[in-house]
CSV table of C-alpha atoms in Angstrom, one decimal:
chain,number,residue,atom,x,y,z
A,1,MET,CA,136.2,61.2,6.1
A,2,ASN,CA,135.6,63.7,7.9
A,3,ILE,CA,138.3,64.2,10.0
A,4,ILE,CA,138.7,67.0,11.6
A,5,LYS,CA,134.9,68.1,13.0
A,6,SER,CA,135.3,71.6,12.7
A,7,ASP,CA,133.9,75.0,10.9
A,8,ILE,CA,137.1,76.9,11.7
A,9,VAL,CA,139.1,74.4,9.2
A,10,SER,CA,137.9,72.8,6.4
A,11,PRO,CA,137.2,68.8,5.3
A,12,GLU,CA,139.5,69.0,2.3
A,13,TYR,CA,142.7,69.3,4.7
A,14,ASP,CA,141.5,65.3,5.4
A,15,VAL,CA,143.7,64.4,2.9
A,16,LEU,CA,146.9,65.9,4.9
A,17,TRP,CA,146.3,62.8,6.7
A,18,ASP,CA,146.0,60.6,4.1
A,19,ASP,CA,148.6,57.6,3.7
A,20,ILE,CA,151.1,58.2,0.4
A,21,GLY,CA,152.4,54.8,1.0
A,22,ALA,CA,151.5,54.2,-2.4
A,23,LEU,CA,153.2,57.4,-3.5
A,24,VAL,CA,156.4,57.1,-2.6
A,25,GLN,CA,156.8,53.1,-2.6
A,26,GLY,CA,160.1,51.9,-3.1
A,27,ALA,CA,161.9,55.7,-2.6
A,28,SER,CA,164.2,55.0,0.4
A,29,PRO,CA,165.8,58.3,1.9
A,30,ARG,CA,167.8,61.0,-0.3
A,31,ASP,CA,169.1,64.0,-0.4
A,32,ILE,CA,167.2,65.8,-3.3
A,33,LEU,CA,163.7,65.5,-3.8
A,34,ILE,CA,162.1,66.8,-6.8
A,35,LEU,CA,158.5,66.8,-7.0
A,36,VAL,CA,156.8,67.4,-10.5
A,37,ASN,CA,153.4,67.1,-12.1
A,38,THR,CA,153.1,64.3,-13.5
A,39,PHE,CA,154.3,63.8,-17.6
A,40,ALA,CA,152.9,60.9,-19.7
A,41,PRO,CA,155.8,58.5,-20.8
A,42,GLY,CA,157.3,59.3,-23.8
A,43,GLY,CA,157.2,62.7,-24.1
A,44,THR,CA,159.9,65.4,-24.2
A,45,GLU,CA,159.2,66.6,-20.1
A,46,GLU,CA,160.8,63.3,-18.4
A,47,PRO,CA,163.9,64.4,-21.0
A,48,GLN,CA,164.1,67.9,-19.9
A,49,LEU,CA,163.8,66.2,-16.5
A,50,LEU,CA,167.1,64.4,-16.8
A,51,LYS,CA,168.9,66.9,-18.7
A,52,MET,CA,168.2,69.4,-16.3
A,53,LEU,CA,170.0,66.9,-13.3
A,54,GLU,CA,172.5,65.8,-15.4
A,55,ALA,CA,174.3,69.9,-16.5
A,56,CYS,CA,174.0,69.8,-12.2
A,57,LYS,CA,176.0,66.3,-12.1
A,58,LEU,CA,173.3,64.4,-10.1
A,59,THR,CA,173.1,60.3,-9.9
A,60,PRO,CA,169.5,58.3,-9.3
A,61,ALA,CA,170.8,57.6,-6.3
A,62,GLN,CA,171.6,61.7,-5.3
A,63,TYR,CA,168.0,61.6,-6.0
A,64,ASN,CA,164.4,61.0,-6.0
A,65,ILE,CA,162.2,61.6,-8.1
A,66,ILE,CA,157.9,62.1,-7.3
A,67,GLN,CA,155.5,63.3,-10.2
A,68,LEU,CA,151.7,64.7,-8.4
A,69,ASP,CA,148.6,65.1,-10.5
A,70,ASN,CA,147.9,68.7,-11.2
A,71,ASN,CA,146.1,69.9,-7.7
A,72,LYS,CA,146.8,66.6,-5.9
A,73,VAL,CA,147.6,67.2,-2.0
A,74,VAL,CA,149.9,65.5,-0.5
A,75,ALA,CA,151.2,65.9,3.5
A,76,TRP,CA,154.5,67.7,3.0
A,77,HIS,CA,154.7,66.1,7.0
A,78,GLN,CA,154.1,62.6,5.4
A,79,LEU,CA,157.3,62.6,2.9
A,80,ARG,CA,159.1,65.0,5.4
A,81,GLU,CA,159.3,61.9,7.5
A,82,ARG,CA,159.7,58.9,5.1
A,83,LEU,CA,161.6,60.1,3.0
A,84,ASP,CA,164.6,63.2,5.0
A,85,PRO,CA,165.7,65.3,1.9
A,86,ARG,CA,167.9,67.7,2.2
A,87,ILE,CA,167.3,70.1,-0.8
A,88,ILE,CA,163.4,70.2,-2.6
A,89,PHE,CA,162.8,70.8,-5.6
A,90,LEU,CA,159.6,71.7,-7.3
A,91,ILE,CA,158.4,72.0,-10.4
A,92,GLY,CA,155.1,72.9,-11.3
A,93,ILE,CA,153.8,71.8,-7.5
A,94,LEU,CA,152.1,74.6,-5.2
A,95,PRO,CA,153.6,75.3,-1.8
A,96,ALA,CA,149.6,74.6,-0.5
A,97,GLN,CA,149.5,70.8,-2.6
A,98,LEU,CA,152.0,69.9,0.5
A,99,GLY,CA,149.6,71.4,3.1
A,100,ILE,CA,152.3,74.4,3.4
A,101,SER,CA,151.1,78.0,4.2
A,102,SER,CA,153.6,80.1,2.7
A,103,LEU,CA,156.0,82.1,0.0
A,104,PHE,CA,158.8,81.3,-2.6
A,105,VAL,CA,160.4,82.9,-4.6
A,106,LEU,CA,160.5,80.9,-7.9
A,107,ASN,CA,163.9,79.7,-9.1
A,108,ALA,CA,165.5,80.7,-6.1
A,109,PRO,CA,166.9,79.2,-3.1
A,110,ASN,CA,164.1,79.5,0.1
A,111,ARG,CA,164.7,78.3,2.9
A,112,PHE,CA,160.9,76.6,4.9
A,113,ASN,CA,161.9,73.6,7.1
A,114,ASP,CA,165.0,73.3,8.2
A,115,ARG,CA,165.5,72.8,4.2
A,116,ILE,CA,166.5,74.9,0.8
A,117,TRP,CA,163.1,75.0,-1.6
A,118,LEU,CA,164.0,75.4,-4.8
A,119,PRO,CA,160.2,76.3,-7.0
A,120,THR,CA,159.5,76.7,-10.3
A,121,ILE,CA,157.2,76.3,-13.0
A,122,SER,CA,156.0,73.5,-14.4
A,123,LEU,CA,158.4,71.4,-17.6
A,124,ALA,CA,156.5,73.0,-20.8
A,125,GLY,CA,156.3,76.2,-19.5
A,126,LEU,CA,160.7,76.1,-19.1
A,127,GLU,CA,160.7,75.3,-22.6
A,128,GLN,CA,158.5,78.1,-24.0
A,129,ASN,CA,159.8,80.7,-21.9
A,130,PRO,CA,164.1,80.4,-21.4
A,131,ASP,CA,164.6,83.3,-20.1
A,132,ALA,CA,163.0,81.8,-16.9
A,133,LYS,CA,164.9,78.3,-18.1
A,134,LYS,CA,167.6,80.4,-17.6
A,135,HIS,CA,167.5,82.8,-14.4
A,136,LEU,CA,166.5,78.7,-13.2
A,137,TRP,CA,170.0,77.6,-14.0
A,138,THR,CA,171.4,80.6,-13.1
A,139,ASN,CA,169.7,81.3,-9.2
A,140,GLY,CA,168.5,78.3,-8.8
A,141,MET,CA,170.6,75.4,-9.9
A,142,ARG,CA,173.7,76.3,-10.6
A,143,PRO,CA,174.1,78.0,-6.8
A,144,ILE,CA,172.4,75.1,-5.2
A,145,PHE,CA,174.1,71.7,-7.0
A,146,VAL,CA,176.2,72.8,-8.6
A,147,ASP,CA,178.8,74.8,-6.4
A,148,GLY,CA,176.9,73.4,-3.3
A,149,LEU,CA,176.4,76.7,-2.2
A,150,HIS,CA,173.2,76.0,0.3
A,151,LYS,CA,175.0,73.3,2.1
């Protein structure tokens, strides 16, 4: 379906108006939204993610985890309206996949749309790059989730 008929805005952005009900089914508004690349059940990514969240002393009642396929585009404005997160943790997800044209600093808190964003590389990338994982913990996860410096 071509919603925006213009030579300036291409039809690829029409996906930003698709309903995300199936994606957020069962999720309720929580302070933290974790957007992560889809991972296979029983693989190493899920235990790694849960271990990271446990290190921050986060409980499942504090966050929603939404898995997105590679290059899947989901409208940030819809996620914001339905889940109203205060902190968005992007793991392997680019802002452009949310319809956001902004550059964020990796592994560090970023302020955008009156919220705190923490972008990082994929879980597989973090596993292969201990320096990136340490940088994420030191400059991003610990200050935001443990020290609470960015409330």
